[in-house]
C-alpha positions as MATLAB code, in Angstrom:
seq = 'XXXXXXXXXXXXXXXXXXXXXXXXXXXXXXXXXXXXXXXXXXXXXXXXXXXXXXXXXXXXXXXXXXXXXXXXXXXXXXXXXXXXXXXXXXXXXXXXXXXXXXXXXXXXXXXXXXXXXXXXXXXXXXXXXXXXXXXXXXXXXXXXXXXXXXXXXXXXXXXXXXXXXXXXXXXXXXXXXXXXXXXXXXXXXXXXXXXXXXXXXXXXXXXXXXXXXXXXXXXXXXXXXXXXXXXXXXXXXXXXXXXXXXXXXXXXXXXXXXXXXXXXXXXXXXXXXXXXXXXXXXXXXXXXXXXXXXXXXXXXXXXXXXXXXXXXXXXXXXXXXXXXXXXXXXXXXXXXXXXXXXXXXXXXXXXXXXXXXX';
ca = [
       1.209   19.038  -17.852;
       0.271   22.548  -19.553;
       1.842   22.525  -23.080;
       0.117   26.028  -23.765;
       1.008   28.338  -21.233;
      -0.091   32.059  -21.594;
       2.088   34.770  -19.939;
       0.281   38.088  -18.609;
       3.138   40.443  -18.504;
       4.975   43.077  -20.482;
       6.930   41.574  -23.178;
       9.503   43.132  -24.991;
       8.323   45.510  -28.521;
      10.238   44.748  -31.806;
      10.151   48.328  -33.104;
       9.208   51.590  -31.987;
       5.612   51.391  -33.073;
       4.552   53.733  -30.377;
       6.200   57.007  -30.872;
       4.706   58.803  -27.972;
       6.602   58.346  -24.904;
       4.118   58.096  -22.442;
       1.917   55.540  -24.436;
       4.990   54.089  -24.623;
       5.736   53.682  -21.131;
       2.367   52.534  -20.472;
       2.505   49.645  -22.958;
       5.493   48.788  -20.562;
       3.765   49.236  -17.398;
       5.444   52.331  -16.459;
       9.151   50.481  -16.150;
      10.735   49.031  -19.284;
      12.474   46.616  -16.381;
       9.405   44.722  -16.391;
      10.604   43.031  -19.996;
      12.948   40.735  -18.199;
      10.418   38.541  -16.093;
       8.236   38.692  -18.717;
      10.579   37.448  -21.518;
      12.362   35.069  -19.040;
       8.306   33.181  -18.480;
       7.570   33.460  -22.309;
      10.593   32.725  -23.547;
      11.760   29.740  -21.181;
       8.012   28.134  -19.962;
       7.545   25.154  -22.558;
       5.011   26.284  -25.295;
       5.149   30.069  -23.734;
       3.230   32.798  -25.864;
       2.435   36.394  -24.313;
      -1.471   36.748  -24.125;
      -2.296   40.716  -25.275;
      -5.665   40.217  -25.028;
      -8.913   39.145  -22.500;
      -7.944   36.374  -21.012;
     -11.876   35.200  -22.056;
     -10.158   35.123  -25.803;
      -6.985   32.870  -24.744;
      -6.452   29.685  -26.163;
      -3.600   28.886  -23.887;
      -4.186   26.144  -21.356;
      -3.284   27.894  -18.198;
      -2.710   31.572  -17.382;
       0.697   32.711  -15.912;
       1.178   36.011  -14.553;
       4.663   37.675  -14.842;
       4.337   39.765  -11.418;
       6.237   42.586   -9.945;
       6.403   44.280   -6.806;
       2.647   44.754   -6.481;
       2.086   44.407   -2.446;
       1.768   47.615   -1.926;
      -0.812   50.219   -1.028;
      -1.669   52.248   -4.763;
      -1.603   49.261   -6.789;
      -5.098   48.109   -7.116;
      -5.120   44.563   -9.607;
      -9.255   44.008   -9.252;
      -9.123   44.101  -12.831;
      -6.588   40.965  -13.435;
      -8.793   39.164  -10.089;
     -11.901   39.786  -12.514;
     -10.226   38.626  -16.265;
      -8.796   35.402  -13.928;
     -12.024   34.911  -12.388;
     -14.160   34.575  -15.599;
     -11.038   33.271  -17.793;
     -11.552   29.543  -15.630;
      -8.064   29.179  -16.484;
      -5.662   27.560  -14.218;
      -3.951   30.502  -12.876;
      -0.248   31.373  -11.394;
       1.161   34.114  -10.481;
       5.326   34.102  -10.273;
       7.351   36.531   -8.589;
       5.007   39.014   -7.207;
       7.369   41.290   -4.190;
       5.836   43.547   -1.268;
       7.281   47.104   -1.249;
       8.880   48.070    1.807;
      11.464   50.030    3.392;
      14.671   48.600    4.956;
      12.636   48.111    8.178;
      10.459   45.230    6.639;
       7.216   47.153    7.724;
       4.065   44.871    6.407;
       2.728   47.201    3.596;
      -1.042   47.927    3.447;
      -2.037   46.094   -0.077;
      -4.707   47.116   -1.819;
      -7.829   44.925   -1.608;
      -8.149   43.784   -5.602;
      -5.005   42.598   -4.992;
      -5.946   40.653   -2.366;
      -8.509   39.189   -4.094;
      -5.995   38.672   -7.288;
      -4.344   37.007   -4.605;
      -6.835   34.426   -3.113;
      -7.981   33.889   -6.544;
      -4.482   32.367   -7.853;
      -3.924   30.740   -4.450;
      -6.762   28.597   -5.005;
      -6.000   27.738   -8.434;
      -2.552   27.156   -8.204;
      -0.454   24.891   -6.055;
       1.717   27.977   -4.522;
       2.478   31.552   -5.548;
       6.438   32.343   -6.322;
       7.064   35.715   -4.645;
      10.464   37.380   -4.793;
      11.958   36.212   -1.363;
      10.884   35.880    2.395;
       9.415   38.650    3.952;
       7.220   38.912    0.682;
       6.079   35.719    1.479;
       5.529   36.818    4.994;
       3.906   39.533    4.023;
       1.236   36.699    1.765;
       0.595   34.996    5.329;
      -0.201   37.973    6.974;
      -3.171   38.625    4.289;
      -4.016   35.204    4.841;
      -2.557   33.417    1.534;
      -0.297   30.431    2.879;
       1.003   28.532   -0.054;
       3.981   30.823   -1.612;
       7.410   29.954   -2.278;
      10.180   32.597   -2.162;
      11.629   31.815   -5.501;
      12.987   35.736   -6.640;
      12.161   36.750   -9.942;
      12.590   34.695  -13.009;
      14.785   37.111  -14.647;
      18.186   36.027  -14.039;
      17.528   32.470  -15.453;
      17.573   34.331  -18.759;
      21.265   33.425  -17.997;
      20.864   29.774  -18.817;
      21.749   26.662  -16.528;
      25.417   28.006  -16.390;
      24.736   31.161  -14.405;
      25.932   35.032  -15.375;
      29.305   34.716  -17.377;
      31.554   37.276  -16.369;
      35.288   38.332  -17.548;
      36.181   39.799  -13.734;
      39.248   41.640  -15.002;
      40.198   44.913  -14.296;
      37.665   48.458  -14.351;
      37.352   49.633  -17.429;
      36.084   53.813  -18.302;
      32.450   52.808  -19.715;
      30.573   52.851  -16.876;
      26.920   53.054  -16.770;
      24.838   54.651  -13.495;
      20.977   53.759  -12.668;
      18.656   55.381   -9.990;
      15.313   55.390   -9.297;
      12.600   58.391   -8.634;
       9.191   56.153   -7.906;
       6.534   57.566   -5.719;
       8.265   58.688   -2.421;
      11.238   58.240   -3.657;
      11.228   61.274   -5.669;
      13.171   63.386   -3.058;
      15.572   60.858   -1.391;
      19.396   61.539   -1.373;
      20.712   58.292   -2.412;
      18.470   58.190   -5.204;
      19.712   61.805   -6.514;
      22.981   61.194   -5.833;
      23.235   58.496   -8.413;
      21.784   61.058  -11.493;
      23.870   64.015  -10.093;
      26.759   61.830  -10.178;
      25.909   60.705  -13.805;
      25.536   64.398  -14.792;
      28.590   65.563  -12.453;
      31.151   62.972  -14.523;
      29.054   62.686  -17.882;
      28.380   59.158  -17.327;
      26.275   57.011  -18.891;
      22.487   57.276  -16.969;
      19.780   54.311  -17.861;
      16.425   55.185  -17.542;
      13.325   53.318  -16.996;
      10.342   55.032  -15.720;
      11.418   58.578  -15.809;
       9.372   60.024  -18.446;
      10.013   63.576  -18.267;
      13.941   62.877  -18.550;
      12.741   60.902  -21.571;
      10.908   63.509  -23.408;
      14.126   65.895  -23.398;
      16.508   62.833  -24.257;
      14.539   61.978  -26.800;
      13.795   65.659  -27.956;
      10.137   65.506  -27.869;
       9.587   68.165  -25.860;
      12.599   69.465  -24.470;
      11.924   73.385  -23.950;
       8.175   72.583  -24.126;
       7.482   70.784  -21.030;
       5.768   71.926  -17.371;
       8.082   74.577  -15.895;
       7.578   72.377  -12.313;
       8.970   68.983  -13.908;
      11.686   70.763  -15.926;
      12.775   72.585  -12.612;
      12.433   69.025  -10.874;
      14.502   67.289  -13.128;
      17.246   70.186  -13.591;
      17.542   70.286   -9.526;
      17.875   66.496   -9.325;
      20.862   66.128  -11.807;
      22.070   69.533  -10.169;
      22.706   70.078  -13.936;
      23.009   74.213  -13.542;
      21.678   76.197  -16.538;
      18.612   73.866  -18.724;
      20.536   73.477  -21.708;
      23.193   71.924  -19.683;
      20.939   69.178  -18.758;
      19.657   68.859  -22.266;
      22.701   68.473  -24.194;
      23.668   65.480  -21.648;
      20.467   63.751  -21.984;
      20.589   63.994  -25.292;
      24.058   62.366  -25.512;
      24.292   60.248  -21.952;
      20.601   58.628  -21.490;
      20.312   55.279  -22.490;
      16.379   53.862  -22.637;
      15.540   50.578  -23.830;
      12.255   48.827  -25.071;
      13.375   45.650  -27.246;
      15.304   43.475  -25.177;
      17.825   42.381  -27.305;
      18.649   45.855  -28.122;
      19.371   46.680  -24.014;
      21.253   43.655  -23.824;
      23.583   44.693  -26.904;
      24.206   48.225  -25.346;
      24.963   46.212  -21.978;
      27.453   44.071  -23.603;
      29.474   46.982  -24.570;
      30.142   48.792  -21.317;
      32.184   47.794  -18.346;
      30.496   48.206  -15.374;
      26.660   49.350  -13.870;
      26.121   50.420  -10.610;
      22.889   52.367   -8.929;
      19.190   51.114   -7.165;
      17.716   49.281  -10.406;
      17.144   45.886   -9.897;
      16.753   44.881  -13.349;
      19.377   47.371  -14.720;
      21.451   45.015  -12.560;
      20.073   42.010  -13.126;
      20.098   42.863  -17.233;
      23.851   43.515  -16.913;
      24.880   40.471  -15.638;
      22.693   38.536  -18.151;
      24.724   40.665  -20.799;
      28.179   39.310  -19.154;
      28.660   43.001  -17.903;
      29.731   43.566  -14.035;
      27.347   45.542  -11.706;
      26.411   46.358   -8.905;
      23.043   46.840   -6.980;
      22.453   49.440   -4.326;
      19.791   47.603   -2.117;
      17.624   50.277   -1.246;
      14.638   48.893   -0.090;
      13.262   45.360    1.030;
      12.267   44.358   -2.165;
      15.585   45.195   -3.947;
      17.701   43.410   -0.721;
      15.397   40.308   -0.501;
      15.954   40.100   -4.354;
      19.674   40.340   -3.772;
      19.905   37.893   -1.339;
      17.821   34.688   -3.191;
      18.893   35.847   -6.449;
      23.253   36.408   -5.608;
      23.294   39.774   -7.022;
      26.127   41.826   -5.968;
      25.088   44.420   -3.536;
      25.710   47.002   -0.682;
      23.093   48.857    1.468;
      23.055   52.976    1.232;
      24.901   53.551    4.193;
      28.205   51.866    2.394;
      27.478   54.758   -0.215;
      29.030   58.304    1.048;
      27.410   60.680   -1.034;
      29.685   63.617   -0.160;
      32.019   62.321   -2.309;
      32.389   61.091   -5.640;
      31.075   57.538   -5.886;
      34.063   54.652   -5.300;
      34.289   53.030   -8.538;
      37.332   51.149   -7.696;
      35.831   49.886   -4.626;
      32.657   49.036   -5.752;
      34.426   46.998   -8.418;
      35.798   44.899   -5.635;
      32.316   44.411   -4.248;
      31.537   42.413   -7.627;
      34.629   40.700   -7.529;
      34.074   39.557   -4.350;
      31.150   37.609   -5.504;
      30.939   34.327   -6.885;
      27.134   33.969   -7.835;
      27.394   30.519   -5.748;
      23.503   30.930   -4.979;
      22.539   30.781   -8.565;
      22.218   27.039   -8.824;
      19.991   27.175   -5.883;
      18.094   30.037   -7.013;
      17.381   28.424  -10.806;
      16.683   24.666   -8.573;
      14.379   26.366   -6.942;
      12.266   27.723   -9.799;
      12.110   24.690  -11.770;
      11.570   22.938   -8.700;
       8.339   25.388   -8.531;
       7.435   25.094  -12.388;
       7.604   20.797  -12.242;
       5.472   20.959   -9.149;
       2.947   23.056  -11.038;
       2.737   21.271  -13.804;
       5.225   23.386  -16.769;
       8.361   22.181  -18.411;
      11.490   24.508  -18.793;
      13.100   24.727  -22.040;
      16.870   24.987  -20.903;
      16.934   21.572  -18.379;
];
């Protein structure tokens, strides 16, 4: 059994002892959702520490890597194949996702990842990936041993499952979207900020560092014309000092964990395309619901029980449905939870780690 685990992720910070915000986003690997898997590993594997440093310096018995959705073409992980290969370590890698669209096309991936890949697949008994067709995606580059676990996240909820008070919609309501890569320009993903801005809702950011630098007041009236004219347009937020003075008041960003669940606690109700804005909400006792706008985010959905809908049950012509998405999380029951957590410590006994909530 490993009694010394050491967890390669991004864990949460205690204080803001990186003032800049894009050294800060970098310490958080460009998404401060990527706290929650890493937490859930170091705070629930039996004897869990984070490992900051060359893996060639850990004195952990084993090396677990808190993974995201890295099957995808751009992300390049030859770096974490080498520290793995020279570290000797037993090595796992849990909840890594391929990056699709809706369509389930088999991404290209990127080949230090593939060699990350083999690496841990020889070392391990089986990778956890984030559901089926990211498993599928593993056999297609050759790796056969995965098990579609989802992410560890949610099992920050305990053995009992996400708590929730389903009563009635109340006015704090908190909206998430997401402007990765391509998705810069698409029209579900700006409806959900121009919707924030439009009824002066609450938005939650994660990787958007430009929005952060205003909200924050860094660099509000001192940034690149061409991402202060991007950001403006997306939030359709009219004049710039309009979309300054509701940044400044309306965006929520989050880098300690306990802080984001605290703020989570206190509102009534998330909805938009983050996974882990959802996921985090539910682990606060807060309803939400997920827009499932890719395969990663709908394969999550489905092992994991999150509420969801797919994009084309959003109209945005019109204001967003609160009321109706409400039902959509009253509808659920979170009956796949037990099978979901089952399944992960079915994963961690095989492998050889005890979980501290059994």
């Amino acid at each position: 059994m490993f009694v010394r685990p050491r967890v390669v992720g991004v864990p949460s910070l205690l204080g803001n002892e990186i003032s800049d915000n894009t050294a800060l986003l970098k310490r958080l690997g460009g998404n401060s959702g990527n706290m929650l898997f890493t937490e859930a590993l170091v705070r629930l594997l039996i004897g869990g520490k984070w490992q900051p440093n060359s893996l060639n310096d850990t004195d952990g018995d084993c090396v677990v890597v808190a993974a995201a959705n890295w099957l995808n073409p751009g992300d390049d992980f030859r770096w974490l194949a080498d520290e793995i290969e020279k570290s000797k370590l037993p090595a796992f890698i849990v909840g890594i996702g391929a990056q699709s669209s809706l369509r389930k096309e088999i991404p290209r991936i990127e080949p230090g990842t593939v060699r990350l890949l083999k690496v841990v697949a020889e070392r391990s008994g089986a990778i956890s990936t984030r559901g089926p067709f990211s498993s599928e995606v593993l056999e297609h580059y050759g790796i056969k041993n995965s098990v579609p676990t989802g992410c560890p996240s949610l099992l920050l909820c305990g053995p009992r499952g996400p708590e929730i008070d389903k009563g009635v919609l109340g006015p704090q309501i908190v909206l998430h979207g997401t402007r990765h890569g391509n998705l810069a320009g698409s029209e579900i993903q700006s409806y959900f900020y121009r919707q924030a801005f439009a009824l002066k809702m609450d938005i939650l950011l994660q990787s958007e560092l430009v929005d952060l630098e205003i909200a924050t007041g860094i660099a509000p009236y001192d940034i690149e014309p061409a991402d202060a004219h991007m950001v403006n347009r997306t939030y359709a937020a009219g004049p710039y000092p309009n979309l300054v003075r509701f940044l400044r008041t309306k965006a929520a960003f989050f880098y300690n964990l306990e802080k984001w669940i605290s703020y989570a606690r206190k509102k009534d109700f998330f909805v938009g395309t983050r996974i882990h804005a959802t996921v985090l909400s539910l682990v606060a006792g807060t309803p939400a619901v997920l827009v499932a706008h890719d395969s990663r985010t709908e394969e999550l959905a489905e092992v994991m029980g999150l509420p969801y809908v797919k994009p084309e049950q959003i109209d945005t012509r019109v204001p967003l449905d609160f009321e109706g998405l409400f039902e959509v999380f009253k509808d659920s029951d979170f009956g796949k939870y037990r099978a979901y957590r089952t399944k992960f410590l079915e994963f961690f006994r095989e492998n050889g780690f005890t979980w501290s909530d059994e």
